[in-house]
XYZ file of C-alpha atoms in Angstrom:
640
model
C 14.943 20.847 17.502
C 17.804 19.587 15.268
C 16.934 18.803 11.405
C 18.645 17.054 8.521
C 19.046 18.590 4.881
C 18.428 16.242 1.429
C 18.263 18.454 -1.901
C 17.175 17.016 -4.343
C 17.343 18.481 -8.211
C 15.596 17.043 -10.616
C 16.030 17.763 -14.139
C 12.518 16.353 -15.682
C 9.179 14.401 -14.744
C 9.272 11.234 -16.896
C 6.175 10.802 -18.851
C 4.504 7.343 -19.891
C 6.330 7.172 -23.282
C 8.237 4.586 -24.597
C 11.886 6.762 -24.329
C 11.136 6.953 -20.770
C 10.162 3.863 -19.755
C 12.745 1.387 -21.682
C 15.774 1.966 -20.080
C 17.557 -1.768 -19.239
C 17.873 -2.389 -15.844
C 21.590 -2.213 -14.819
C 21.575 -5.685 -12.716
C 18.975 -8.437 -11.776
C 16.870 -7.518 -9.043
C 17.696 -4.412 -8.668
C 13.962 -2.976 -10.054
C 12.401 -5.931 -8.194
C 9.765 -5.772 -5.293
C 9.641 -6.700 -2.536
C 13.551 -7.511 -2.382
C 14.096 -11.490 -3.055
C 15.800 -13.342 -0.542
C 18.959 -14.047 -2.372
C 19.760 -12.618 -5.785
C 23.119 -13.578 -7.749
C 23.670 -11.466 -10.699
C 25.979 -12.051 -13.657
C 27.316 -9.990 -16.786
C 25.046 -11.571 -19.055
C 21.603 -10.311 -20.818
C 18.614 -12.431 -22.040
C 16.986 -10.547 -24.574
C 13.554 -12.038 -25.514
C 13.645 -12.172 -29.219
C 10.304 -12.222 -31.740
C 9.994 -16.304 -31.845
C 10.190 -16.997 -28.687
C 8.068 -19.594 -26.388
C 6.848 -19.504 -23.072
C 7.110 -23.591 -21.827
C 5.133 -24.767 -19.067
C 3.902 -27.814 -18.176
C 0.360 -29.479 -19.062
C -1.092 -27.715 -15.063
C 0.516 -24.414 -15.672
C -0.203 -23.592 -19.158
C -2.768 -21.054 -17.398
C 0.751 -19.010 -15.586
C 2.206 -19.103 -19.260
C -1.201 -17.537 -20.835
C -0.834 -14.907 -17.605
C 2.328 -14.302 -18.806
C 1.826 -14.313 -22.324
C -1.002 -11.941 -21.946
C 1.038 -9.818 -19.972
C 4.141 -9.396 -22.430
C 2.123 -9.400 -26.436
C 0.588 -6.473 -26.385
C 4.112 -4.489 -25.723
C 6.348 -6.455 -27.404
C 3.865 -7.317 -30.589
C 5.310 -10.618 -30.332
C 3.089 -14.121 -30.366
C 4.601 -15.771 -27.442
C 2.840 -18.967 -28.121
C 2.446 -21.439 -24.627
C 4.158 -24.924 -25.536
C 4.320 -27.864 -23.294
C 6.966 -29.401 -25.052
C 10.351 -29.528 -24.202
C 11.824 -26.157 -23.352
C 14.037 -24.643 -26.082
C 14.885 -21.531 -25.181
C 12.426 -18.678 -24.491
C 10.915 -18.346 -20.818
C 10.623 -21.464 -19.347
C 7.758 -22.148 -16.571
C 8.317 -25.760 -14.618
C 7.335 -27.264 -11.823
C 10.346 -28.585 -9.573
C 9.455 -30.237 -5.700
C 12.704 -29.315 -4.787
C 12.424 -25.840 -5.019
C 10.029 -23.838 -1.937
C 8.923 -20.545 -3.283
C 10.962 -20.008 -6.622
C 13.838 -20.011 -8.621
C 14.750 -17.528 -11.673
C 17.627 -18.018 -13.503
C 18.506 -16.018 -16.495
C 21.368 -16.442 -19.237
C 22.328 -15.275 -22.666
C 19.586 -17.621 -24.138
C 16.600 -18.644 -21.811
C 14.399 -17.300 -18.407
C 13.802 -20.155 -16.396
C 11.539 -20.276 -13.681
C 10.940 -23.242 -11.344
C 8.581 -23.815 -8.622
C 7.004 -26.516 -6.259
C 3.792 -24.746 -7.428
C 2.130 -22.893 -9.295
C 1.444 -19.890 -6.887
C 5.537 -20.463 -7.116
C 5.739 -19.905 -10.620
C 3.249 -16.598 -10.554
C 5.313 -15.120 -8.018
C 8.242 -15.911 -9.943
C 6.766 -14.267 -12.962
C 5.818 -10.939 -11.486
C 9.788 -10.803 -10.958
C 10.377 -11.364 -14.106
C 7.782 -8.644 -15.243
C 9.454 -6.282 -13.186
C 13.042 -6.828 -14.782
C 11.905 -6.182 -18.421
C 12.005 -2.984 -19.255
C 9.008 -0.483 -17.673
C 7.797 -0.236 -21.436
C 6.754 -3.866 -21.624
C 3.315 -2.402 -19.025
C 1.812 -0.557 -22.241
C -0.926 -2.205 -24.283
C 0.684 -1.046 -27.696
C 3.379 -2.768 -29.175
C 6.724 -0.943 -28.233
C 10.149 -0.919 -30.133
C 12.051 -3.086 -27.176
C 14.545 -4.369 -27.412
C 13.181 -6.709 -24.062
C 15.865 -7.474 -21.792
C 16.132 -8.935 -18.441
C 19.988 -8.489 -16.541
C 21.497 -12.248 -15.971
C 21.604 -13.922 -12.878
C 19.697 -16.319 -10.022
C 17.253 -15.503 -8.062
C 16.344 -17.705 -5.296
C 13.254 -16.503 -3.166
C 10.282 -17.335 -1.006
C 7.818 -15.113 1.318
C 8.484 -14.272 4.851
C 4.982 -14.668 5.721
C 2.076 -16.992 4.657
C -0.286 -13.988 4.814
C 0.534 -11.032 2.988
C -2.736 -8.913 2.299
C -4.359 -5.903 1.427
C -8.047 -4.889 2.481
C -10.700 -3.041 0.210
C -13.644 -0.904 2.518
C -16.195 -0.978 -0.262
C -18.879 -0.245 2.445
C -18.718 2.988 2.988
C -18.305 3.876 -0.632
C -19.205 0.918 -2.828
C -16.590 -0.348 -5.780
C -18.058 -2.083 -8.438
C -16.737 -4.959 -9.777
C -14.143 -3.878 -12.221
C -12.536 -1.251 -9.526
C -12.018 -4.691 -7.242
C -10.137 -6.107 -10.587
C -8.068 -3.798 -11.408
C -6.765 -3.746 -7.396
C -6.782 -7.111 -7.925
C -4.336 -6.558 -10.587
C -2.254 -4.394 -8.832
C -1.710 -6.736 -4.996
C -0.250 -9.019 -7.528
C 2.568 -7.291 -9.126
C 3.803 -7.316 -5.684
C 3.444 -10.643 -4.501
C -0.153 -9.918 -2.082
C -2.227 -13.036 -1.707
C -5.002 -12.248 0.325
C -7.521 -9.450 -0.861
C -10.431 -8.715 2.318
C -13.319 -7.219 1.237
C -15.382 -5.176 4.115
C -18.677 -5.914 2.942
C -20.694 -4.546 5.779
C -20.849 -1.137 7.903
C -22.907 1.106 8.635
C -23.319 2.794 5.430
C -24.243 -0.355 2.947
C -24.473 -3.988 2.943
C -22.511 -4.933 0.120
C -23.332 -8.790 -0.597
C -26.484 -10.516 -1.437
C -28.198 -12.727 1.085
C -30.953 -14.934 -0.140
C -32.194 -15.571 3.114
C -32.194 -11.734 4.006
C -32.745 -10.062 0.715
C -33.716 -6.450 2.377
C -29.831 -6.148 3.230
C -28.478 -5.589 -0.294
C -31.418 -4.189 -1.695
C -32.345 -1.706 1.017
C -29.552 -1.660 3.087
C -26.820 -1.606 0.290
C -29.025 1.212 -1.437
C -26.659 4.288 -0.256
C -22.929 5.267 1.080
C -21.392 7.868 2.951
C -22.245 11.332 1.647
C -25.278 9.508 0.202
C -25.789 8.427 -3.717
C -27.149 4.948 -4.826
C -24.785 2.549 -3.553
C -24.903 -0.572 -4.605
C -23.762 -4.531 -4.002
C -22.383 -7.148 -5.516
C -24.932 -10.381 -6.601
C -23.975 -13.377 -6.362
C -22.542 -14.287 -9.181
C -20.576 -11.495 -9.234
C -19.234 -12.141 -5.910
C -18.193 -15.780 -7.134
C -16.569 -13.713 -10.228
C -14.562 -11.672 -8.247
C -13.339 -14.820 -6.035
C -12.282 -16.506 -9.277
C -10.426 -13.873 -10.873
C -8.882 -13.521 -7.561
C -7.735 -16.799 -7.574
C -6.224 -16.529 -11.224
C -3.853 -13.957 -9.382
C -3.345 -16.637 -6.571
C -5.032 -13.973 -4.590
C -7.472 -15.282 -1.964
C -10.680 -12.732 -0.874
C -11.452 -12.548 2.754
C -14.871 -11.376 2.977
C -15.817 -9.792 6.206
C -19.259 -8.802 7.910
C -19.063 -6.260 10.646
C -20.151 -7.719 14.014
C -22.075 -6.624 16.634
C -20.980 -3.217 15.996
C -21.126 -1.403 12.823
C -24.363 -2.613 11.867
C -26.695 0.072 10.953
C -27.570 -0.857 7.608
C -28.649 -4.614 8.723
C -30.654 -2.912 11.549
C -32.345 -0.696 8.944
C -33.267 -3.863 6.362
C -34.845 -5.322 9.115
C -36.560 -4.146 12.016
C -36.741 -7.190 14.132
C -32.739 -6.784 14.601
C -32.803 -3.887 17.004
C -33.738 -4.578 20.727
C -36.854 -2.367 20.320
C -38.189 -3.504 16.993
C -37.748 -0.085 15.245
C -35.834 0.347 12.195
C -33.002 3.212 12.017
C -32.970 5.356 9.098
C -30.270 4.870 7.236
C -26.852 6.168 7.689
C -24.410 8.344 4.885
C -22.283 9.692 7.566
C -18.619 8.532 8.854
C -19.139 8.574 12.792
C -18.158 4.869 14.517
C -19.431 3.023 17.275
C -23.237 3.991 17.652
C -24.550 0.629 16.674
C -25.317 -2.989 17.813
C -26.819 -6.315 17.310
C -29.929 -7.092 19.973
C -27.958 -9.785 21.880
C -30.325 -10.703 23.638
C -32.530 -11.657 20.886
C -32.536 -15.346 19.156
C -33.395 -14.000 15.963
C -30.006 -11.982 16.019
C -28.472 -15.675 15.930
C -30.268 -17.193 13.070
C -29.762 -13.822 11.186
C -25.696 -14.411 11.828
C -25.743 -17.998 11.098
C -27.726 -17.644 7.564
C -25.570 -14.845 6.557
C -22.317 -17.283 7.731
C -23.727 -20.335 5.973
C -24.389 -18.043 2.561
C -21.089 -16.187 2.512
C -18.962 -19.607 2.984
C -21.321 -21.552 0.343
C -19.523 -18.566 -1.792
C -15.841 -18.301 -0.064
C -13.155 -20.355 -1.634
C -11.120 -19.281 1.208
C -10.692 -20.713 4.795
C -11.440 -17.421 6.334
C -14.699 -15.529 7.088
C -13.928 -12.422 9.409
C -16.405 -11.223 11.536
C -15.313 -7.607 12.397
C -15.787 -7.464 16.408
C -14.288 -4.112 16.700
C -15.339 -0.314 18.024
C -18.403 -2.088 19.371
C -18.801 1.053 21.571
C -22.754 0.222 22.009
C -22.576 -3.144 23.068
C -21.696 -3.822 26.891
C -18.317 -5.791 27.565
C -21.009 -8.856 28.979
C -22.755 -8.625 25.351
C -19.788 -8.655 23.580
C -18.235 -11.737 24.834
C -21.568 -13.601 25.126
C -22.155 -12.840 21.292
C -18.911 -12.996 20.010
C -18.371 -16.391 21.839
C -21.863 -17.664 20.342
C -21.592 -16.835 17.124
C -17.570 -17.574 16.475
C -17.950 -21.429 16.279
C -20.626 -20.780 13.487
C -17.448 -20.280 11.064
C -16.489 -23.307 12.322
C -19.939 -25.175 11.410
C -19.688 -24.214 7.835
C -16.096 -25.364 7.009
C -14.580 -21.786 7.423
C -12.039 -20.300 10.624
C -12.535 -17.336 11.877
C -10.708 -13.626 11.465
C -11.547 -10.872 13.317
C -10.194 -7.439 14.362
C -8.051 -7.712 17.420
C -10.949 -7.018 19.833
C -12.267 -10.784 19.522
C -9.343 -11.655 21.701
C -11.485 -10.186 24.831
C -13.532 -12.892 23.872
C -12.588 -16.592 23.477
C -11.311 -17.474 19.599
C -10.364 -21.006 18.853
C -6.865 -21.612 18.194
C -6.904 -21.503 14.596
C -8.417 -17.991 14.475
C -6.665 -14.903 13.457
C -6.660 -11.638 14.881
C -6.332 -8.583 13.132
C -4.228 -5.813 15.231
C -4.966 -2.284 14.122
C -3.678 -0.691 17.328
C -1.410 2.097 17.223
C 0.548 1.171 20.225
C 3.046 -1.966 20.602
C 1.642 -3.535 23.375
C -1.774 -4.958 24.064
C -2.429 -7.464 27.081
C -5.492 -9.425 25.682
C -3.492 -9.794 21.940
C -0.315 -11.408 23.421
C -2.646 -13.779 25.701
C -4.014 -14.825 22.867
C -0.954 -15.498 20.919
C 0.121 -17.415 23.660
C -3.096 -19.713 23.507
C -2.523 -20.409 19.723
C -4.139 -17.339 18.131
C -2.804 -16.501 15.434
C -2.144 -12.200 14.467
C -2.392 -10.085 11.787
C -0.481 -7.234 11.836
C -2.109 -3.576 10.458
C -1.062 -0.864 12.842
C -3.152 1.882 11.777
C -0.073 4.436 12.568
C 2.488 2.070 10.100
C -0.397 0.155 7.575
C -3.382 2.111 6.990
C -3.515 3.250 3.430
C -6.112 5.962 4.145
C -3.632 7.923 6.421
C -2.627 10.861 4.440
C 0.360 11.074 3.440
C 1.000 14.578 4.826
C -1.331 17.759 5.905
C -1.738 18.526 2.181
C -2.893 14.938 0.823
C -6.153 15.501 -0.754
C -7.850 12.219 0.400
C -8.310 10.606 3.901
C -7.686 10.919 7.640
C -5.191 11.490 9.893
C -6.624 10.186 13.496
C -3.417 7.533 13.309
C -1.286 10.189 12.062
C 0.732 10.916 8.581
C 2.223 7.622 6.903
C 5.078 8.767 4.248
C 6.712 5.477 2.657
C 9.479 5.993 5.002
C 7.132 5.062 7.857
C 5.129 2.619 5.844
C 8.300 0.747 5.634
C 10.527 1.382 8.529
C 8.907 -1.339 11.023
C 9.409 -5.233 11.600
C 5.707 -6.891 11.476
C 7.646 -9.818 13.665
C 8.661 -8.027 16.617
C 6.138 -4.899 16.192
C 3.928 -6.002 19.248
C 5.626 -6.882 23.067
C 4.485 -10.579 24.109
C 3.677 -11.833 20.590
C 6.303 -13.530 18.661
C 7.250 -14.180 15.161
C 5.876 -17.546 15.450
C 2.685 -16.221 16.181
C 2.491 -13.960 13.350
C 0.949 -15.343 10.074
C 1.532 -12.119 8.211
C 0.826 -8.429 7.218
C -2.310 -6.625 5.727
C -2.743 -3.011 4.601
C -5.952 -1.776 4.852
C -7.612 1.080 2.972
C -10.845 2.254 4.456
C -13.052 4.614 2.080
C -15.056 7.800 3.892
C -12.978 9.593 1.481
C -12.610 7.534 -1.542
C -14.750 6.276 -4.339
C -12.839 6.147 -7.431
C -9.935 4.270 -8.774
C -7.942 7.055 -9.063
C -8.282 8.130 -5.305
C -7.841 4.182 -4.012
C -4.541 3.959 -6.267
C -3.543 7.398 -5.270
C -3.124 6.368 -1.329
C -2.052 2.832 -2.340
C 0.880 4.080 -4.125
C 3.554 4.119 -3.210
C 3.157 2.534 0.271
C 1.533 -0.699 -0.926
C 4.351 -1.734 -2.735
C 6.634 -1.102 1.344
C 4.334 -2.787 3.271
C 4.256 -6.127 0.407
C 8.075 -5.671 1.055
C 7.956 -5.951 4.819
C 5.166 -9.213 4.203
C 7.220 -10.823 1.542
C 11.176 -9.789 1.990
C 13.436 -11.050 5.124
C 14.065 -8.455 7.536
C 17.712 -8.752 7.436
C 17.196 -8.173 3.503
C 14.847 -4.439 3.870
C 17.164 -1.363 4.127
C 15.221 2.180 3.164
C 18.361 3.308 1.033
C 18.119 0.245 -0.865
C 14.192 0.190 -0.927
C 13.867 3.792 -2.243
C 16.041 3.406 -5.111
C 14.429 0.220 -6.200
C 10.550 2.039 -5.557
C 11.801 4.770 -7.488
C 12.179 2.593 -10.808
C 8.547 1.529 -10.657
C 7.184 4.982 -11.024
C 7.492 4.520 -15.304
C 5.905 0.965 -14.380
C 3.091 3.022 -13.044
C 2.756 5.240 -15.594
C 2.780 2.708 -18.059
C -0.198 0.791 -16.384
C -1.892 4.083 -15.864
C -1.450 3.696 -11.956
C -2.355 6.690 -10.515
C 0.225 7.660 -7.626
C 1.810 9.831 -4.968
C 5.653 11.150 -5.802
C 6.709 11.010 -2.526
C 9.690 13.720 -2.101
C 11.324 10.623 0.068
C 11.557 8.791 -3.380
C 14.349 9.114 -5.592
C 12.343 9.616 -8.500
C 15.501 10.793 -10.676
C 16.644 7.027 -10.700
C 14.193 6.419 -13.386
C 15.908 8.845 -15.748
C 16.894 12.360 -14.157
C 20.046 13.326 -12.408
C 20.696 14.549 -9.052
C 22.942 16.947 -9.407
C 22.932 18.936 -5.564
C 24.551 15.397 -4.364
C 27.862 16.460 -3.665
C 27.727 20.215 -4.380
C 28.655 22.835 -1.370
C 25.721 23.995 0.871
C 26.263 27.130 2.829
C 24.091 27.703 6.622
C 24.444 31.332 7.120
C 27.827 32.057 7.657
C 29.218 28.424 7.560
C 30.434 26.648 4.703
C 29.650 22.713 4.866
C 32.047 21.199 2.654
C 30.123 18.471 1.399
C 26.266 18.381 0.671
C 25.861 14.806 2.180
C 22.591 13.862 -0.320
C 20.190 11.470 0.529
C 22.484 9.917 3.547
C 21.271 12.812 5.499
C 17.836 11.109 5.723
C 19.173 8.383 7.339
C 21.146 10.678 10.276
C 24.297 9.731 8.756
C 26.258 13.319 8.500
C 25.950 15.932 10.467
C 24.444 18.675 8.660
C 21.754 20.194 10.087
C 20.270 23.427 10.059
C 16.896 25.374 11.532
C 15.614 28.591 10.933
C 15.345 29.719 14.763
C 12.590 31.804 16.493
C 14.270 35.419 16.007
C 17.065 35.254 13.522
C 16.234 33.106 11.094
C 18.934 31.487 8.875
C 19.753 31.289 4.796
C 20.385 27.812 3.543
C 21.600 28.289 0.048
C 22.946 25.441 -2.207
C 24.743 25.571 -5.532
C 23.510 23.640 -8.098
C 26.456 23.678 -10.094
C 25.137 25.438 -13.414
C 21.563 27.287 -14.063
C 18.663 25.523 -13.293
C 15.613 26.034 -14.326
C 13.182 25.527 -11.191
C 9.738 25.438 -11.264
C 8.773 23.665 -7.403
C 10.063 23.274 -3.995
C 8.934 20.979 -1.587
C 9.549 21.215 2.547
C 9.523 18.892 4.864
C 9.306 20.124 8.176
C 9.397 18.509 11.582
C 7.151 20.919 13.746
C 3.733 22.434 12.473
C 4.451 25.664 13.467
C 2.783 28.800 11.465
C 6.306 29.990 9.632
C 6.806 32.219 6.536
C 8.910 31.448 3.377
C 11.185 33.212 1.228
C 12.626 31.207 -1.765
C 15.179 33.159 -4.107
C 17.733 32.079 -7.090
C 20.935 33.859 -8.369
C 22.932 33.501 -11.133
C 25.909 35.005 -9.183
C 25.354 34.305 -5.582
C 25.178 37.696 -4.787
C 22.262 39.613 -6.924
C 18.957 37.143 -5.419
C 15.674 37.696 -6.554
C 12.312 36.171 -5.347
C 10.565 33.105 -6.516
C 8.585 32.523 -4.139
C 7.277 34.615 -1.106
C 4.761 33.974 1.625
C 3.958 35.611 5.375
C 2.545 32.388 6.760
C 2.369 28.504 6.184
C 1.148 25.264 7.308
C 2.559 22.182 9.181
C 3.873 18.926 7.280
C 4.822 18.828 3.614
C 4.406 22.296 1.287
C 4.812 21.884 -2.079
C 5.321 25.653 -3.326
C 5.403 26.194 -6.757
C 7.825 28.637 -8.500
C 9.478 29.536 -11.421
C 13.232 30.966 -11.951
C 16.157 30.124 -13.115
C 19.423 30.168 -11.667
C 22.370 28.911 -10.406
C 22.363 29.100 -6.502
C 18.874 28.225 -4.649
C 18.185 29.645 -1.138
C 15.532 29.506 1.590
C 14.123 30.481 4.517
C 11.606 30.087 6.951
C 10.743 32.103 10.639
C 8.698 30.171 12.866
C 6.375 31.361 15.835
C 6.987 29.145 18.258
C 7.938 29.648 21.822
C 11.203 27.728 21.860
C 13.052 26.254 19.114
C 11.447 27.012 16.061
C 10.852 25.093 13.171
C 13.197 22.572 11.579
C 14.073 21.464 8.049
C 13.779 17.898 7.472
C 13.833 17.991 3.684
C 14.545 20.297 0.756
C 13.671 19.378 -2.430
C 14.114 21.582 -5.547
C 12.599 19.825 -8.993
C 13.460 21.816 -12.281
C 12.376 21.072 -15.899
């Protein structure tokens, strides 16, 4: 094993208050994502001043009152929407000649033109992101509220670019589902699909079937009460939705993943018993009777109901881990109850298991394979199907992050931001082309999570990479670039009270602290490197590398140029070998004493807290392993 080396010193943790969060951005785009397609900055600076406008026209005075809303409470300003003439101000028009939208930005005027409205939105969440972080707080601010000068000319990569909320197996009541809402559209997401069936709870009412939300929506995993959304509260959430330009998917498990349908009604299951309900997380244990007709007018009403309420043109009907229902069954079902969408003015999505079965051309399957090849998917493509890419290994949001992430599951493995990021959702799967690709969707599934906090927690900050890779050309996504830019939304985030995960692959210190082991001299033992190499290393681009061995473990030390005040490390290792630490500071480089100390630790990140001050920083680590040992991906070293 080989290993790179990033230190990374920073000098404080910036808070949610208005010094921290008001710094001007130093040129246009460079705090916006995902990346625009083309951005031409200049040396001037619009600063919006207190009598300033926001023009629209007569059909998009509801984008100016989004933006308006977004900007008063901050700035304390009025920001009144006229649909006269523009005059300076931020100007919102429509233009035909423009696909996606244009932002252009001078000394005395934003303006923003679209072909649509949707345009115009996506335009403005650019513009929110190049005011100052401070203009997120709901208290009016001191400013001043600039935005760098420039054009930006931009449209999405893909048509679909989505996120997906498992309220099943922990319900989310309505305001949770806003406030995500909220958040998929400060970064450009347009499609929001709700699971609202598993085995745990039924989640939507059926008038035709009321036992499913009222019994079988009555608990979740772990148990408690549950719950599911009426009506009319579906029909709210589908409206606010749309005021985001955000379209809901809603999806019904099918024929698997069905126990709390068979447990409303009896007459589901092949022998006419009811289950007991379930509160546990284990997959693949229930079906649909197939062979039964009333299993078919059941599917239908709940079809008909759900697209009476569905603005969208999508109802997805699950199909996957149907581990109890025979490869026969599946197709025979899936194949009868598929055109139903179809009946009721809706196409169909489904996981990517529908393509054993026979989807129509204008269907979409999901893939949420971990590999980058699958036979039936590409045969599919090839007959018109359309995908929709969520590896779980590059797009699940309920990976953890790391072995210490409080929240979710690892079965696809750890997704850090770098990982989140680093793919292409055009070429990701052999046999199915770009063309066939109508876009990206990051799902979060919740066996773990049931609160806000915990949803925004494993959102953030990978939501934000993946809406990159849906929205940005490929040619325009490069990590060094990306991480710089994702590291000026953390104020943003604290500002909106977005709960979030600093990533130690996140150059936090851009928002405000200073790096100061970029460039300083790291010693390995006996050798001197010249140069510490910084965050380049990450990328493979020096050659500095160091590992602690099996028997004679190694000192990397690094001078940090003056005393430091350090109070936590954080490792990034390669291996998961069982290894023990020893982290010490001097103010000489020769006299060391201990900050931290430990005879054993754990794979993946560790986060070790310490406290010491000094100028040079060392560590080690032995490993037990029976060949190479354990190897240092990252080193960083935060200090008050």
């Amino acid at each position: 094993m080989r290993l790179l080396v990033v230190i990374v010193l920073l000098q404080s943790c910036l808070s949610a208050n208005t010094a921290s969060v008001s710094a001007v951005a130093p040129a246009l785009g460079s705090t916006v994502v995902p990346i625009p397609a083309q951005v031409t900055p200049s040396s001037t600076t619009f600063t919006l001043g207190s009598t300033a406008k926001i023009y629209t026209s007569a059909e998009t005075v509801s984008v100016g009152e989004y933006l308006g809303g977004l900007l008063r409470p901050s700035t304390g300003y009025a920001l009144p929407v006229s649909t006269a003439s523009p005059s300076g101000g931020i100007a919102l028009l429509i233009d035909a000649s423009v696909p996606g939208y244009r932002m252009e930005v001078t000394t005395s005027a934003v303006t923003i033109r679209a072909s649509a409205a949707e345009g115009l939105f996506h335009g403005v969440q650019t513009l929110r992101q190049s005011f100052p972080a401070a203009v997120e707080l709901r208290t009016t601010q001191p400013g001043p509220w600039t935005v760098p000068g420039g054009v930006i000319d931009d449209r999405p990569r893909f048509a679909y670019r989505g996120a997906m909320l498992d309220v099943s197996r922990h319900f989310m009541d309505v305001a949770l589902v806003k406030r995500y809402l909220d958040d998929l559209a400060l970064y450009k997401i347009n499609m929001l699909h709700l699971h609202l069936s598993d085995d745990q709870g039924w989640r939507i009412q059926i008038d035709s079937w009321p036992r499913l939300a009222s019994y079988g929506g009555s608990t979740q995993v772990g148990g408690g009460p549950g719950g599911y959304y009426t009506k009319e509260q579906y029909r709210d959430l589908a409206a606010y939705a749309q005021s985001r330009y955000i379209t809901i998917v809603p999806e019904i498990d099918l024929p698997g993943h069905t126990n709390a349908a068979l447990a409303s009604y009896a007459e589901l299951n092949c022998d006419g018993v009811a289950p007991p309900l379930y509160t546990g997380t284990q997959v693949g244990f229930s079906s649909l009777c197939v062979t039964k007709e009333v299993t078919y007018r059941f599917v239908e009403d709940v079809i008909r109901e759900l697209a009476e309420l569905t603005p969208g043109p999508y109802i997805h009907l699950g199909g996957d881990e149907a581990h109890a229902t025979s490869d026969a069954d599946y197709r025979t079902f899936m194949n009868r109850v598929m055109p139903l969408a179809a009946k009721y003015g809706k196409k169909v999505a489904g996981w990517n298991e529908i393509t054993k079965a026979d989807p129509a051309a204008e269907s979409l399957a999901q893939y949420w394979g971990t590999a980058t090849g699958n036979t039936s998917l590409a045969q599919a493509a090839q007959r018109g199907v359309k995908v929709l890419m969520s590896p779980a290994n590059k797009a699940y949001l309920d990976m953890k992050y790391n072995a210490s992430t409080p929240y979710g599951l690892s079965w696809a493995g750890y997704i850090e931001v770098r990982t989140a990021y680093n793919w292409n959702p055009g070429t990701h799967v052999t046999g199915v082309p770009e063309s066939a690709v109508l876009g990206l969707e990051a799902p979060l599934w919740s066996e773990t999570l049931s609160r806000l906090d915990q949803v925004e927690f494993m959102a953030f900050p990978r939501l934000p990479a993946l809406a990159e890779a849906a929205w940005s050309p490929q040619s325009a996504r490069v990590w060094n670039d990306f991480r710089v830019r994702l590291a000026a939304h953390g104020p943003r985030w604290d500002a909106l009270g977005i709960t979030y995960y600093r990533s130690t692959q996140i150059p936090w210190s851009a928002t405000g602290g200073t790096n100061l082991a970029q460039g300083r001299p790291v010693t390995v033992s006996s050798t001197e490197v010249a140069q510490f190499p910084g965050s380049a290393a990450v990328d493979g681009n020096t050659s500095t590398r160091w590992s602690s061995g099996y028997s004679d473990p190694q000192w990397i030390r690094v001078d940090l140029g003056s005393a430091q005040t350090v109070n936590r490390v954080v490792l990034t290792w390669e291996t998961a070998y069982a290894r023990a630490y020893k982290v010490q500071l001097s103010d000489d480089g020769n006299t060391w004493h201990d900050v931290y100390s430990t005879t054993a630790g754990d794979g993946g990140l560790d986060q070790l807290t310490v406290s010491g001050t000094g100028r040079y920083l060392r560590v080690y680590s032995t490993a037990r392993a029976t060949r190479w040992g354990v190897s240092l991906w990252e080193l960083a070293a935060y200090a008050t």
